[in-house]
């Protein structure tokens, strides 16, 4: 979503990159620098600025999400953040991710504020700062903080985005794929059969039913979809009638 509406109230005068500061935590200590020097800082080696705590009657749901891409658990402060971590894991190219990576101190037209982005994701195509907030809960002050974070990312040569929601069927499909994301053996040799069948064209249900062991083939096919060895159209709800293709055959 666009954060342009929050930019007008930011204090982006001359030398703003020397006045705005960033603090991160590493080896138990907090370290600070100006935005001007941030691009040369190995933030991914740090630890979260906030701890993930649980208590009765809290309105959000913290959790730890395991990512195949990193081989580690990563903290999330809500179900929406946990869903984003799952999507990052599925998208491919993820090298590392740090929850609550830094505290930004920035100037506005009236005061000085702070903001902690939700994630810093290091990918093979660049670094992303990411905030997660359901669209209905985004207030004007949030837009201001998001716009400030976007300016910092731009100054560092990074990317920035706000995840304000998902298409329901996309989140549901990735959740189904993720059930078979961990290492999975193939003693019956079903994967080559499924890949060959996908080259000929067919739906998820047709590919599974064409094998001698449909229940086992279903798990193998989901594994292939998660690891993007085979593909399907996520613009539509996923199910037995979804067409499955071999991307290599379409190159």
XYZ file of C-alpha atoms in Angstrom:
251
model
C 0.000 0.000 0.000
C 1.070 3.615 -0.535
C 2.466 5.587 2.414
C 2.697 8.895 0.527
C 0.051 10.564 2.707
C 2.341 10.282 5.730
C 5.326 11.946 4.054
C 4.079 15.550 4.158
C 4.510 15.845 7.933
C 8.074 14.472 8.063
C 11.073 16.640 8.885
C 13.018 15.993 5.686
C 15.077 19.149 5.662
C 18.743 19.462 4.691
C 21.009 16.836 6.261
C 18.070 14.813 7.592
C 20.101 11.607 7.238
C 22.543 13.034 9.802
C 19.767 13.949 12.259
C 17.622 10.811 12.095
C 19.108 7.913 14.058
C 18.766 4.152 14.167
C 19.395 1.836 17.112
C 19.778 -1.941 16.942
C 20.721 -4.665 19.396
C 23.698 -6.986 19.030
C 25.406 -9.261 21.568
C 23.084 -7.910 24.258
C 24.070 -4.267 23.723
C 22.319 -1.442 21.889
C 24.269 0.339 19.155
C 23.235 3.525 17.348
C 24.208 5.371 14.199
C 22.789 7.977 11.859
C 20.685 6.981 8.869
C 23.562 8.185 6.710
C 25.754 5.346 8.028
C 23.067 2.668 8.243
C 23.611 1.098 4.812
C 27.049 -0.155 5.904
C 25.754 -1.835 9.075
C 25.237 -5.664 9.283
C 21.805 -5.471 10.930
C 20.866 -9.052 10.058
C 23.411 -10.225 12.649
C 21.485 -8.462 15.421
C 18.707 -9.553 17.764
C 15.099 -8.270 18.043
C 14.563 -4.904 19.705
C 11.523 -6.272 21.551
C 11.009 -9.599 23.276
C 8.066 -11.775 22.310
C 5.974 -12.222 25.437
C 2.694 -13.965 26.206
C 0.117 -13.002 28.811
C -3.553 -13.566 29.468
C -6.110 -11.390 27.673
C -3.596 -9.831 25.276
C -5.116 -8.752 21.954
C -2.387 -10.102 19.689
C -0.858 -13.562 19.411
C 2.962 -13.805 19.473
C 4.532 -16.960 18.096
C 7.685 -18.510 16.677
C 7.600 -19.467 12.993
C 10.065 -22.013 11.602
C 11.468 -21.113 8.171
C 12.924 -23.729 5.851
C 14.974 -21.006 4.127
C 16.964 -20.164 7.272
C 16.596 -23.381 9.272
C 15.612 -21.346 12.355
C 12.594 -20.082 14.247
C 11.728 -16.384 13.929
C 9.487 -14.323 16.183
C 6.141 -12.871 15.149
C 3.936 -10.606 17.254
C 0.651 -11.507 15.544
C -0.991 -14.006 13.225
C -0.554 -11.499 10.388
C 3.209 -11.359 10.977
C 3.428 -15.157 11.152
C 1.635 -15.349 7.804
C 4.129 -12.935 6.254
C 7.039 -15.083 7.459
C 5.436 -18.101 5.796
C 5.041 -16.174 2.534
C 8.674 -15.012 2.652
C 9.734 -18.624 3.122
C 7.628 -19.720 0.147
C 8.630 -16.911 -2.211
C 12.211 -18.158 -2.542
C 15.432 -16.190 -2.447
C 15.250 -15.536 1.301
C 18.692 -15.515 2.929
C 17.836 -14.283 6.429
C 15.177 -12.349 8.302
C 15.255 -10.436 11.586
C 12.135 -9.575 13.557
C 11.884 -6.092 15.131
C 15.306 -5.249 13.648
C 15.808 -1.614 14.663
C 14.374 1.464 16.351
C 14.142 4.519 14.133
C 14.097 8.017 15.635
C 12.806 10.572 13.150
C 11.634 14.181 13.039
C 8.175 15.402 12.129
C 6.859 18.934 11.741
C 5.922 19.013 15.442
C 8.055 16.532 17.391
C 10.507 13.634 17.334
C 9.095 10.123 17.183
C 10.205 6.519 17.215
C 9.210 3.454 15.220
C 10.285 -0.205 15.147
C 9.636 -1.908 11.770
C 8.390 -5.469 11.978
C 10.983 -7.230 9.806
C 14.228 -6.832 7.933
C 14.463 -9.470 5.195
C 17.708 -10.169 3.360
C 17.010 -11.740 -0.036
C 19.125 -12.605 -3.046
C 17.657 -9.597 -4.857
C 18.005 -7.009 -2.087
C 17.125 -5.992 1.466
C 13.553 -5.262 2.548
C 12.194 -3.388 5.552
C 8.637 -4.567 6.150
C 5.776 -3.412 8.350
C 2.657 -5.509 8.897
C -0.628 -3.853 9.836
C -4.197 -4.754 8.792
C -5.544 -1.965 6.608
C -8.476 -1.270 8.935
C -6.092 -0.608 11.855
C -3.771 1.866 10.106
C -4.060 5.318 11.705
C -2.568 8.631 10.450
C 0.293 8.297 12.952
C 1.064 4.866 11.496
C 1.234 6.295 7.980
C 3.689 8.901 9.249
C 5.927 6.204 10.768
C 5.647 4.044 7.648
C 6.593 6.990 5.422
C 9.633 7.694 7.618
C 10.727 4.059 7.350
C 10.277 4.200 3.577
C 12.598 7.228 3.425
C 15.236 5.392 5.456
C 15.024 2.347 3.192
C 15.356 4.552 0.107
C 18.396 6.328 1.556
C 20.057 2.941 2.168
C 19.228 1.509 -1.251
C 16.767 -0.960 0.289
C 13.133 -1.762 -0.426
C 10.170 -1.040 1.843
C 6.606 -2.281 1.931
C 3.596 -2.354 4.221
C 1.656 -5.618 4.238
C -1.931 -4.568 4.895
C -3.739 -7.771 3.936
C -3.864 -10.862 1.751
C -6.307 -12.377 -0.664
C -7.911 -15.121 1.401
C -7.390 -17.839 -1.195
C -3.673 -17.004 -1.558
C -3.016 -17.322 2.172
C -5.002 -20.574 2.256
C -3.042 -22.072 -0.664
C 0.366 -21.247 0.815
C -0.753 -22.716 4.124
C -1.645 -25.965 2.322
C 1.697 -26.052 0.472
C 3.574 -25.446 3.724
C 2.296 -28.717 5.187
C 4.927 -30.475 3.041
C 7.743 -27.914 3.100
C 10.190 -29.874 5.238
C 12.566 -32.496 3.765
C 10.538 -35.385 2.343
C 11.898 -38.681 1.037
C 10.528 -40.259 -2.136
C 11.196 -44.021 -1.877
C 8.501 -44.843 -4.452
C 9.892 -42.472 -7.073
C 6.672 -40.471 -7.410
C 8.229 -37.058 -8.028
C 9.634 -37.804 -11.515
C 6.241 -39.234 -12.475
C 4.443 -36.101 -11.256
C 6.879 -33.743 -12.998
C 6.543 -35.654 -16.271
C 2.753 -35.582 -15.993
C 2.787 -31.832 -15.314
C 4.683 -31.292 -18.569
C 1.785 -32.899 -20.400
C -0.706 -30.664 -18.589
C -3.307 -31.519 -15.986
C -4.955 -30.501 -12.762
C -3.757 -31.249 -9.250
C -6.368 -33.986 -8.871
C -5.601 -35.543 -12.260
C -1.854 -35.694 -11.598
C -2.395 -37.316 -8.206
C -4.941 -39.861 -9.463
C -2.684 -40.891 -12.357
C -0.145 -42.393 -9.927
C -0.367 -45.827 -8.248
C -0.480 -44.237 -4.771
C -2.676 -41.087 -4.808
C -2.482 -40.268 -1.055
C 1.327 -40.381 -1.119
C 1.434 -38.563 -4.450
C -0.631 -35.727 -2.958
C 2.043 -35.094 -0.326
C 4.821 -35.239 -2.930
C 2.980 -32.845 -5.241
C 2.469 -30.325 -2.435
C 6.185 -30.622 -1.662
C 7.034 -29.859 -5.302
C 4.687 -26.857 -5.304
C 6.156 -25.444 -2.087
C 9.692 -25.680 -3.458
C 8.528 -24.170 -6.787
C 9.643 -27.199 -8.790
C 6.104 -27.141 -10.158
C 3.749 -24.179 -10.318
C 0.090 -23.222 -10.198
C -1.958 -20.045 -10.634
C -2.453 -18.356 -7.250
C -4.783 -15.771 -8.781
C -7.458 -18.425 -8.314
C -8.434 -20.552 -5.301
C -6.311 -23.690 -5.075
C -7.885 -27.147 -5.183
C -8.081 -30.424 -7.087
C -9.136 -28.543 -10.244
C -6.123 -26.207 -10.200
C -3.835 -26.591 -13.206
C -0.276 -27.621 -12.312
C 2.583 -26.837 -14.693
C 6.300 -27.451 -14.939
C 7.883 -23.954 -15.143
C 10.969 -25.409 -16.830
C 8.784 -26.669 -19.650
C 7.396 -23.146 -20.212
C 10.780 -21.418 -20.375
